[in-house]
Structure formats: C-alpha cells, structure tokens
C-alpha cells in the first residue's frame, strides 16, 4: 500500500487547492528553499494528529477551510484491511483498491448505519465510503490511522527522539523486534520467565500480598457482595523491556547519549538505522503488515558523494516494499532515477511557474537521466553540457531517419552543416542575427542551436576576423535553444 495522491486545500503555503500524484517507489521533491517541499511531510502529520485550524491554514485564507486528503492505493490494501484491527473498515476500499481519508476544518454531517446524524469537524478523521459517496467518521476510524501505516520522518532539523525510541512502531524497535524473534525461545529468556514466576508467584510476592487481598475482599463483600481479589504480576511483553533501552555512542573511549550529540551525528545515526532496516525489510510479511512510509528531508546533508551513493542504494532496497519521499538539493541523489518506479516533483514559488510540476522529462535519452538533464529539469540549471548533449542526440536521431531539407534535395548527414540546414526549416527555431555570426570554411551558421553548439565547442576561435561576431550566448538563449530541441525531439 502506498500514497498515490495528496490533495491540499489552503494548507500552509499551498493556497487554494493543489493535487499531487506519487509512485510507490521513491518520490523526489526538488526546488528552492521555502517553496513547500517539506510542507507535504507536514500534511501527513496533519492527517495523523491535527487539532486546530490556526496551526495549518494558509496566510490570508483564515476565513476559509483547510483540508488534506490522502488516497492510498495498492493491490495489498484489501489484504491489509482483512487483518483483525482493520477488517470492519474494509468496505471503504473501492473496486479499484483505493482508500481515501481526509481531515478538514469544514463542518459537515453524515448519517450512520442506525440513522443517527453525526458531526464532522477538524478533530475527526474522515474516510470516503464508495457506497454512499460521502465522507464518514465511523467509530474507531481515528485510531485506525495509526494501524493503517507508519510514517517515519527524518527532518533536516532532526527530531532525534524518534530514533532513540525503542517502541515497536519506531525503526529501532522494529529492528530489535525483528532480530530478537528467536531470542524468546532461548534459555536466557526462559530463565527470566522462571525467575519472574519465582519472584512474583507463590514462593515470592504473592503470599506477602495475600493479607491485603483478604482485607479488600472483606470490605467488598460487606458493601457490594462477595468478590474475590487477586494481584497478578504477569511478565511484561518483551517490547516493554525494549522501551527502557537507549543508544550510546562511544568516541575516544567516552560514551554519550545520542541526544547530547550534534545534529550531524544524530542524522548520521538516523540514516544508518534506515540503511540497516533496509537489509531486514524483506523478511517482513508485507502482505499483512502495515506499510512504513519514509519521509527524509535533505538526506545529502553532512554526506559526501560516496556516502550519498551508499544511502541511495539502501533507499532503493527499501523502496521495493516501502514508499519513500525525499526532499533534496543534490543532483547526485537523482543519478539513479528510474521513471518506472520514481517520480520527481519540482516545487516553485516563482511568478509565472506552476506551483508543483512533474519532472518526468528525465527520459529524453536511452541513457537517461544524464547529469545535465537532472540539473535542468529538477533544479532549473541551464548548462552547456545539457545543450550539447541534446544537440548531439537530436542530430544523430535526425540523420538516422534520413530527414530531408531544401525541398527534398538534400539529406541530413553526419555533417553539422546539413543538420543546420534542416533545423532552419523547422517551426519555432531561432535563427542567428548580426550579433551571432560564426563563419568557418565559407559556411555561416544559420540557427542558434548550431551557433551555440559551435561556440561551446570552440569558445576561443575567431577564424575570420572582421566577419565573425561571436557574441557569447546568454543563459536565456541557451535555455531557448534547449526548449526548442526538446519540443522538436518530442515531435519526431
């Protein structure tokens, strides 16, 4: 099961309504600072525990309502909903194996199965009923969210307590619980059980408390009727022992609590735990276990490229069973982008640009994604490398197709001049002007893509002095040429 869609309405920096779709593998969020990448993480927290409108509503939209709607998808949803704690909510999974939940400040009502009118407010989680086509809040649905999925967050300003918590819903707890399953069959645990029985049973604490039991029984019998009382000290579940645990880090012979370490070390521990978790994740029966969804903010922080590469490999393993969301400013983390299982969302608050757009353009080449391609589509960086990479690919593609120009009298060959002649006849091409004149062997470049390519490859040349006017291409001109070639590549 994974988050296939999130719809935000007046949620923090997302004024009005915004819908974002995701894939079950790794979802990358890229863009400038303060453009709303981690706000999507906060939307999950809103669904889980929001109590007041004021903490979440967009500035300037205070008179309106705030809401977050999440769509879960996956073939395993139905099996998950058949587990003991969720089976009474299985009717909310539609025929397409989708489950829709929402939290909203908008007041509403619905009629339950007994005909009673029920209120819907911000403090209540709502689930969409595909039979009635309305959102409802059946008994227990609020606690169902915690049973439905785990959300593990690693923020840049790390909440390190989550990675020192040994509870079974936390990563450390999951690691220990998985590794120690066989431990409960070993002699040391059995000896502890026997020792507990000895200490709290008939040979230990029980006889000491018997007199108190009788006194309580006597009072109960006099005032309420005959009643037996017994103090029972059962052995705690093994998870309760784990909760008292902590992680100590030793450096130069000195042991220190993780919480006393700097942010860099705390993040390193968090990411290390995730990587260890990736190696045992496949042992978990994901068909009946609730999914864990990871939300990692700028994982490249404090990591050199080699460490980033190792982290990425671990995240790839995790993504086989768990959905991952990553905010990043590092093109290096996108080097293994796979359009089949990954998705890129480009966030922007620049005027004239979409608030969030897909970055699925990272499939231009058979060898995609290239470094220049990543920088261009994910980080809006215009590079000479991407221009010439695209130019060479397009030239080769056109020549292999034996495209003709000049009324079919000439065919595009491996010569750049022939490609230039063909480009000149294409709709939308920018032609050279009196500031961009490049003459070589009696040939003058006709189009800006060719001019830019030649300038990049031969920036210092001025072969025919007095004729050439080789003005350096501006970034805006390189971008215009790239955009033209991308569109051209899609047409042919």
Coordinates of C-alpha atoms in Angstrom, one line a residue:
X1 CA 0.0 0.0 0.0
X2 CA 1.3 3.5 -0.8
X3 CA 0.2 7.1 -1.0
X4 CA -0.9 7.6 -4.6
X5 CA -2.3 11.1 -4.3
X6 CA -2.5 14.0 -1.8
X7 CA -4.9 17.0 -2.2
X8 CA -4.2 20.1 -0.2
X9 CA -6.6 23.0 0.2
X10 CA -5.4 26.2 1.9
X11 CA -2.7 24.2 3.6
X12 CA 0.1 26.4 4.8
X13 CA 2.0 27.8 1.7
X14 CA -0.4 26.0 -0.7
X15 CA -3.2 28.4 -1.1
X16 CA -6.4 27.2 -2.8
X17 CA -6.4 23.5 -4.0
X18 CA -3.4 21.5 -5.2
X19 CA -3.3 17.8 -6.1
X20 CA -0.1 15.8 -6.3
X21 CA 0.3 12.3 -7.5
X22 CA 3.0 9.9 -6.5
X23 CA 4.6 6.5 -7.3
X24 CA 5.0 3.6 -4.9
X25 CA 8.8 3.8 -5.0
X26 CA 10.9 6.9 -4.4
X27 CA 9.4 10.3 -4.8
X28 CA 11.9 13.2 -5.1
X29 CA 10.9 16.8 -4.1
X30 CA 13.2 19.4 -5.6
X31 CA 13.2 23.2 -5.7
X32 CA 14.4 26.3 -4.0
X33 CA 14.3 26.8 -0.2
X34 CA 10.9 27.7 1.2
X35 CA 9.0 26.5 -1.8
X36 CA 6.9 23.9 0.1
X37 CA 8.7 20.6 -0.2
X38 CA 8.6 19.7 3.5
X39 CA 5.1 21.0 3.7
X40 CA 4.0 17.8 2.1
X41 CA 5.6 16.0 5.1
X42 CA 3.6 18.2 7.4
X43 CA 0.4 17.2 5.6
X44 CA 0.9 13.7 6.8
X45 CA 1.3 15.0 10.4
X46 CA -1.9 17.0 9.8
X47 CA -3.8 13.8 8.9
X48 CA -2.4 12.0 11.9
X49 CA -3.0 14.5 14.7
X50 CA -4.2 18.0 13.7
X51 CA -6.3 19.6 16.4
X52 CA -6.7 23.3 15.5
X53 CA -7.2 25.1 12.2
X54 CA -4.9 28.1 13.1
X55 CA -1.8 26.0 13.0
X56 CA -2.3 24.9 9.4
X57 CA -4.4 27.4 7.4
X58 CA -2.7 29.5 4.6
X59 CA -1.9 33.1 5.5
X60 CA -4.7 35.3 4.1
X61 CA -7.2 32.4 3.9
X62 CA -8.2 32.4 7.6
X63 CA -11.8 32.8 6.7
X64 CA -11.8 29.7 4.6
X65 CA -11.3 26.0 5.4
X66 CA -8.1 23.9 5.4
X67 CA -8.0 20.3 4.4
X68 CA -5.7 17.4 3.4
X69 CA -7.0 14.4 1.5
X70 CA -4.9 11.3 1.0
X71 CA -5.5 8.5 -1.4
X72 CA -3.9 5.1 -0.7
X73 CA -3.6 2.6 -3.5
X74 CA -2.1 -0.9 -3.9
X75 CA -3.2 -4.5 -4.5
X76 CA -2.3 -5.3 -0.9
X77 CA -4.8 -2.9 0.6
X78 CA -7.6 -5.5 0.7
X79 CA -5.4 -8.0 2.5
X80 CA -4.3 -5.4 5.0
X81 CA -7.9 -4.4 5.7
X82 CA -8.7 -8.1 6.4
X83 CA -6.4 -8.0 9.5
X84 CA -8.1 -8.2 12.9
X85 CA -7.9 -4.4 13.7
X86 CA -9.0 -3.2 10.3
X87 CA -11.5 -5.6 8.8
X88 CA -14.5 -3.7 9.9
X89 CA -13.3 -0.8 7.7
X90 CA -12.8 -3.0 4.6
X91 CA -16.0 -1.6 2.9
X92 CA -14.2 1.7 2.5
X93 CA -11.8 0.2 -0.1
X94 CA -13.3 0.7 -3.5
X95 CA -13.3 -1.6 -6.5
X96 CA -10.0 0.0 -7.7
X97 CA -8.3 -0.9 -4.5
X98 CA -8.2 2.7 -3.3
X99 CA -8.8 4.1 0.1
X100 CA -9.5 7.8 0.7
X101 CA -9.1 9.6 4.0
X102 CA -9.3 13.3 4.9
X103 CA -9.1 15.8 7.7
X104 CA -10.8 19.1 7.2
X105 CA -11.8 22.1 9.2
X106 CA -15.1 22.3 7.3
X107 CA -18.0 21.3 9.5
X108 CA -20.3 18.7 8.0
X109 CA -22.7 15.9 8.9
X110 CA -23.4 12.3 7.9
X111 CA -25.9 9.6 8.8
X112 CA -24.6 6.4 10.4
X113 CA -26.0 2.9 9.9
X114 CA -28.5 3.5 12.8
X115 CA -29.9 6.6 11.1
X116 CA -28.2 9.0 13.6
X117 CA -26.8 12.3 12.4
X118 CA -23.1 12.7 13.2
X119 CA -21.0 15.8 13.1
X120 CA -17.7 16.0 11.2
X121 CA -15.1 18.5 12.4
X122 CA -11.3 19.0 12.2
X123 CA -10.6 16.8 15.2
X124 CA -12.2 13.8 13.3
X125 CA -10.6 11.8 10.5
X126 CA -12.9 11.1 7.6
X127 CA -13.0 8.1 5.3
X128 CA -14.7 8.1 2.0
X129 CA -17.5 5.5 1.6
X130 CA -17.7 4.4 -2.1
X131 CA -21.2 3.1 -1.5
X132 CA -22.7 6.3 -0.2
X133 CA -20.2 8.7 -1.9
X134 CA -19.7 10.7 1.2
X135 CA -17.0 11.1 3.9
X136 CA -17.8 9.4 7.2
X137 CA -16.3 9.0 10.6
X138 CA -17.3 5.5 11.8
X139 CA -16.4 4.5 15.4
X140 CA -12.7 3.9 15.8
X141 CA -11.6 5.3 12.5
X142 CA -9.4 7.9 14.2
X143 CA -7.2 5.3 15.8
X144 CA -7.4 3.2 12.6
X145 CA -4.9 5.7 11.0
X146 CA -2.1 4.6 13.3
X147 CA -2.8 1.0 12.5
X148 CA -3.1 1.6 8.8
X149 CA 0.5 2.9 8.2
X150 CA 3.7 4.1 9.9
X151 CA 5.2 7.4 8.9
X152 CA 8.9 7.7 9.7
X153 CA 10.3 11.3 9.4
X154 CA 13.9 12.4 9.2
X155 CA 13.8 16.2 9.1
X156 CA 16.8 18.5 8.5
X157 CA 16.2 19.8 12.0
X158 CA 16.1 16.2 13.2
X159 CA 13.6 15.0 15.8
X160 CA 16.2 12.7 17.3
X161 CA 13.9 11.3 19.9
X162 CA 12.2 9.2 17.2
X163 CA 15.5 7.4 16.6
X164 CA 16.1 6.8 20.3
X165 CA 12.6 5.4 20.9
X166 CA 12.7 1.6 21.1
X167 CA 8.9 1.3 20.7
X168 CA 7.8 -1.3 18.2
X169 CA 6.4 1.3 15.8
X170 CA 9.8 3.0 15.6
X171 CA 12.8 2.0 13.5
X172 CA 15.0 0.9 16.4
X173 CA 12.1 -1.0 17.9
X174 CA 11.3 -2.7 14.6
X175 CA 15.0 -3.7 14.1
X176 CA 15.2 -5.1 17.6
X177 CA 11.9 -6.9 17.4
X178 CA 12.7 -8.5 14.1
X179 CA 16.2 -9.6 15.1
X180 CA 15.1 -10.9 18.5
X181 CA 12.1 -13.1 17.5
X182 CA 14.1 -16.3 18.1
X183 CA 15.5 -14.9 21.4
X184 CA 12.3 -15.6 23.2
X185 CA 12.8 -19.3 22.6
X186 CA 16.3 -19.3 24.0
X187 CA 17.4 -20.4 27.5
X188 CA 18.2 -16.9 28.8
X189 CA 14.6 -15.7 28.2
X190 CA 13.1 -18.9 29.6
X191 CA 15.3 -18.5 32.7
X192 CA 14.0 -14.9 33.1
X193 CA 10.4 -16.2 32.8
X194 CA 11.1 -18.8 35.5
X195 CA 12.8 -16.2 37.8
X196 CA 9.9 -13.9 37.4
X197 CA 7.5 -16.6 38.4
X198 CA 9.6 -17.4 41.4
X199 CA 9.8 -13.8 42.5
X200 CA 6.1 -12.9 41.9
X201 CA 4.4 -16.3 42.4
X202 CA 3.6 -18.5 45.5
X203 CA 7.2 -18.5 46.6
X204 CA 7.7 -14.8 46.3
X205 CA 5.4 -11.7 46.4
X206 CA 2.0 -13.4 46.2
X207 CA 1.9 -14.6 49.9
X208 CA 3.1 -11.3 51.1
X209 CA 0.1 -9.6 49.5
X210 CA -2.5 -12.2 50.5
X211 CA -3.4 -10.4 53.7
X212 CA -4.2 -7.2 51.8
X213 CA -6.3 -9.2 49.3
X214 CA -8.4 -10.6 52.1
X215 CA -9.0 -7.1 53.7
X216 CA -10.1 -5.7 50.3
X217 CA -12.3 -8.8 49.8
X218 CA -13.9 -8.3 53.2
X219 CA -14.8 -4.7 52.6
X220 CA -16.2 -5.5 49.1
X221 CA -18.2 -8.4 50.4
X222 CA -19.8 -6.2 53.1
X223 CA -20.6 -3.3 50.8
X224 CA -21.1 -4.8 47.3
X225 CA -21.4 -8.5 47.7
X226 CA -19.0 -11.4 47.7
X227 CA -16.0 -10.7 45.4
X228 CA -12.6 -12.3 45.1
X229 CA -9.4 -10.2 44.7
X230 CA -6.1 -11.3 43.3
X231 CA -2.9 -9.3 42.5
X232 CA -1.4 -10.6 39.3
X233 CA 2.1 -9.6 38.2
X234 CA 2.5 -11.2 34.7
X235 CA 5.7 -11.0 32.9
X236 CA 5.7 -7.8 30.7
X237 CA 5.9 -8.3 26.9
X238 CA 9.4 -8.2 25.6
X239 CA 8.6 -4.9 23.8
X240 CA 8.2 -3.2 27.2
X241 CA 11.8 -4.1 28.2
X242 CA 13.0 -2.6 24.9
X243 CA 11.2 0.7 25.6
X244 CA 13.6 1.3 28.5
X245 CA 16.6 1.0 26.2
X246 CA 18.7 3.8 24.8
X247 CA 21.6 4.2 22.3
X248 CA 25.0 5.3 23.5
X249 CA 27.7 6.4 21.1
X250 CA 31.3 6.0 22.1
X251 CA 34.1 8.2 20.8
X252 CA 37.6 8.2 22.2
X253 CA 36.5 5.9 25.0
X254 CA 33.7 8.2 26.1
X255 CA 30.1 7.1 26.0
X256 CA 27.4 9.7 25.3
X257 CA 23.7 9.7 24.8
X258 CA 22.7 10.4 21.2
X259 CA 20.6 13.4 22.3
X260 CA 23.8 15.1 23.5
X261 CA 25.5 14.8 20.1
X262 CA 25.4 17.3 17.4
X263 CA 22.8 17.4 14.6
X264 CA 25.3 15.8 12.1
X265 CA 25.8 12.8 14.3
X266 CA 22.1 12.4 15.0
X267 CA 21.2 12.5 11.3
X268 CA 24.0 10.0 10.6
X269 CA 22.5 7.7 13.2
X270 CA 19.0 8.1 11.8
X271 CA 20.2 7.4 8.2
X272 CA 22.3 4.4 9.4
X273 CA 19.3 2.9 11.1
X274 CA 17.3 3.3 7.9
X275 CA 20.0 1.6 6.0
X276 CA 20.2 -1.3 8.4
X277 CA 16.5 -1.6 8.3
X278 CA 16.6 -1.9 4.5
X279 CA 18.6 -5.1 4.9
X280 CA 15.9 -6.9 7.0
X281 CA 12.8 -5.3 5.5
X282 CA 12.3 -8.2 3.0
X283 CA 11.8 -10.6 5.9
X284 CA 8.6 -8.8 6.9
X285 CA 5.4 -10.2 5.6
X286 CA 4.3 -7.1 3.8
X287 CA 1.0 -8.8 2.6
X288 CA -0.4 -8.5 6.2
X289 CA 1.9 -5.9 7.8
X290 CA 1.1 -2.3 7.8
X291 CA 3.5 -0.3 5.5
X292 CA 6.2 2.0 6.6
X293 CA 6.4 5.2 4.6
X294 CA 9.7 7.2 4.9
X295 CA 9.9 11.0 4.7
X296 CA 13.5 12.1 4.5
X297 CA 14.5 15.8 4.4
X298 CA 17.7 16.6 2.6
X299 CA 19.5 13.3 3.2
X300 CA 22.6 14.6 1.5
X301 CA 23.3 16.9 4.4
X302 CA 26.6 16.0 6.1
X303 CA 27.2 13.2 3.5
X304 CA 30.0 13.2 0.9
X305 CA 29.1 11.8 -2.6
X306 CA 30.3 8.3 -1.9
X307 CA 28.2 8.1 1.3
X308 CA 25.2 9.5 -0.7
X309 CA 25.6 6.7 -3.2
X310 CA 25.5 4.1 -0.5
X311 CA 22.5 5.7 1.1
X312 CA 20.7 5.8 -2.3
X313 CA 21.4 2.0 -2.7
X314 CA 19.8 1.4 0.7
X315 CA 16.8 3.5 -0.2
X316 CA 16.4 1.6 -3.4
X317 CA 16.2 -1.7 -1.4
X318 CA 13.7 -0.2 1.0
X319 CA 11.5 1.2 -1.9
X320 CA 10.9 -2.4 -3.0
X321 CA 8.5 -2.7 0.0
X322 CA 8.1 0.8 1.3
X323 CA 7.3 4.2 -0.3
X324 CA 9.9 6.9 0.2
X325 CA 9.7 10.7 -0.1
X326 CA 12.9 12.7 -0.3
X327 CA 13.5 16.4 -0.4
X328 CA 16.9 17.3 -1.9
X329 CA 19.1 19.9 -3.4
X330 CA 21.6 17.3 -4.6
X331 CA 21.5 16.2 -8.3
X332 CA 23.8 13.4 -7.2
X333 CA 20.9 11.7 -5.4
X334 CA 19.0 11.6 -8.7
X335 CA 21.7 9.8 -10.7
X336 CA 19.8 6.5 -10.5
X337 CA 16.4 8.0 -11.4
X338 CA 14.1 5.4 -12.8
X339 CA 11.0 6.8 -14.5
X340 CA 9.2 3.4 -13.9
X341 CA 9.4 3.5 -10.1
X342 CA 10.5 7.0 -9.3
X343 CA 8.8 10.4 -9.5
X344 CA 10.1 13.9 -9.3
X345 CA 8.1 16.9 -8.2
X346 CA 9.6 20.3 -8.9
X347 CA 8.4 22.9 -6.4
X348 CA 8.4 26.6 -7.2
X349 CA 7.1 29.9 -5.9
X350 CA 8.4 31.9 -8.9
X351 CA 5.9 34.1 -10.7
X352 CA 4.7 32.5 -13.9
X353 CA 5.8 29.0 -12.9
X354 CA 3.5 26.1 -11.9
X355 CA 3.4 25.7 -8.1
X356 CA 4.3 22.0 -8.5
X357 CA 5.1 20.3 -11.7
X358 CA 6.2 16.8 -12.7
X359 CA 9.8 16.2 -13.6
X360 CA 9.2 13.1 -15.7
X361 CA 11.1 14.7 -18.6
X362 CA 14.1 12.8 -17.3
X363 CA 13.8 10.2 -20.1
X364 CA 14.9 12.1 -23.2
X365 CA 17.8 9.7 -23.9
X366 CA 18.3 6.0 -23.9
X367 CA 20.9 6.7 -21.2
X368 CA 18.7 9.0 -19.1
X369 CA 19.0 10.6 -16.7
X370 CA 22.1 12.5 -17.6
X371 CA 23.8 14.9 -15.3
X372 CA 22.8 17.9 -17.4
X373 CA 19.2 16.6 -17.7
X374 CA 18.9 16.3 -14.0
X375 CA 20.2 19.7 -13.3
X376 CA 17.9 21.2 -16.0
X377 CA 14.6 19.6 -15.1
X378 CA 15.0 19.1 -11.4
X379 CA 16.9 22.2 -10.4
X380 CA 16.3 24.6 -13.3
X381 CA 20.0 24.9 -14.0
X382 CA 20.8 25.7 -17.7
X383 CA 24.1 24.1 -18.6
X384 CA 26.2 24.0 -21.8
X385 CA 26.7 20.3 -21.2
X386 CA 23.0 19.6 -21.5
X387 CA 22.6 21.7 -24.6
X388 CA 25.4 19.9 -26.5
X389 CA 24.2 16.5 -25.2
X390 CA 20.7 17.2 -26.5
X391 CA 22.1 18.7 -29.7
X392 CA 24.3 15.6 -30.4
X393 CA 21.5 13.2 -29.6
X394 CA 19.0 15.0 -31.9
X395 CA 21.5 15.4 -34.7
X396 CA 22.2 11.6 -34.6
X397 CA 18.4 10.8 -34.5
X398 CA 17.6 13.0 -37.5
X399 CA 20.5 11.7 -39.6
X400 CA 19.5 8.1 -38.9
X401 CA 16.0 8.9 -40.0
X402 CA 17.4 10.3 -43.3
X403 CA 15.4 13.5 -42.9
X404 CA 15.5 15.8 -46.0
X405 CA 15.5 19.5 -46.5
X406 CA 15.6 22.1 -49.3
X407 CA 12.5 20.5 -50.9
X408 CA 13.9 17.0 -50.6
X409 CA 17.1 17.7 -52.5
X410 CA 19.4 17.2 -49.5
X411 CA 19.5 14.7 -46.7
X412 CA 20.8 15.2 -43.2
X413 CA 24.2 13.6 -42.7
X414 CA 26.8 13.5 -40.0
X415 CA 27.9 16.9 -41.0
X416 CA 26.6 19.7 -38.7
X417 CA 26.1 22.0 -41.7
X418 CA 23.4 19.6 -43.1
X419 CA 21.7 19.4 -39.7
X420 CA 21.8 23.2 -39.6
X421 CA 20.1 23.4 -43.0
X422 CA 17.3 21.1 -41.8
X423 CA 16.9 23.0 -38.5
X424 CA 16.4 26.2 -40.4
X425 CA 13.2 24.8 -41.9
X426 CA 11.7 23.7 -38.6
X427 CA 8.9 25.7 -36.9
X428 CA 10.0 27.6 -33.8
X429 CA 13.7 27.7 -34.5
X430 CA 15.6 30.8 -33.6
X431 CA 17.9 31.9 -36.4
X432 CA 21.2 33.7 -36.0
X433 CA 21.4 37.5 -36.2
X434 CA 24.0 40.2 -36.7
X435 CA 25.4 39.6 -33.2
X436 CA 25.8 35.9 -33.7
X437 CA 27.8 35.3 -36.9
X438 CA 30.1 32.3 -37.0
X439 CA 31.8 31.6 -40.3
X440 CA 34.0 28.6 -40.9
X441 CA 35.2 27.3 -44.3
X442 CA 32.9 29.7 -46.1
X443 CA 29.9 28.4 -44.1
X444 CA 27.9 30.7 -41.8
X445 CA 25.8 29.2 -39.0
X446 CA 22.1 29.6 -39.7
X447 CA 20.4 28.7 -36.4
X448 CA 21.1 29.4 -32.8
X449 CA 21.3 25.7 -31.7
X450 CA 24.2 25.2 -34.2
X451 CA 25.8 28.6 -33.3
X452 CA 25.6 27.8 -29.5
X453 CA 27.0 24.3 -30.1
X454 CA 29.9 25.6 -32.1
X455 CA 30.6 28.4 -29.6
X456 CA 30.6 25.9 -26.7
X457 CA 32.9 23.6 -28.5
X458 CA 35.3 26.3 -29.8
X459 CA 34.9 29.3 -27.5
X460 CA 38.2 30.9 -28.3
X461 CA 38.1 30.7 -32.0
X462 CA 37.6 33.8 -34.3
X463 CA 38.7 32.3 -37.6
X464 CA 37.6 35.1 -40.0
X465 CA 38.3 38.2 -38.1
X466 CA 36.2 41.1 -39.2
X467 CA 33.4 38.8 -40.4
X468 CA 32.7 36.7 -37.3
X469 CA 30.7 38.4 -34.5
X470 CA 30.8 35.6 -32.0
X471 CA 28.9 37.0 -29.0
X472 CA 28.8 34.6 -26.1
X473 CA 25.4 33.0 -25.8
X474 CA 23.4 34.2 -22.9
X475 CA 21.8 31.8 -20.4
X476 CA 18.4 32.8 -21.7
X477 CA 19.5 32.0 -25.3
X478 CA 20.8 28.6 -24.3
X479 CA 17.6 27.8 -22.5
X480 CA 15.5 28.9 -25.5
X481 CA 17.6 26.6 -27.7
X482 CA 17.2 23.7 -25.3
X483 CA 13.5 24.1 -25.0
X484 CA 13.2 24.2 -28.8
X485 CA 15.2 21.0 -29.2
X486 CA 13.2 19.2 -26.5
X487 CA 9.9 20.0 -28.3
X488 CA 11.5 19.0 -31.6
X489 CA 12.6 15.7 -30.2
X490 CA 9.1 15.0 -29.0
X491 CA 7.6 15.7 -32.5
X492 CA 9.9 13.4 -34.5

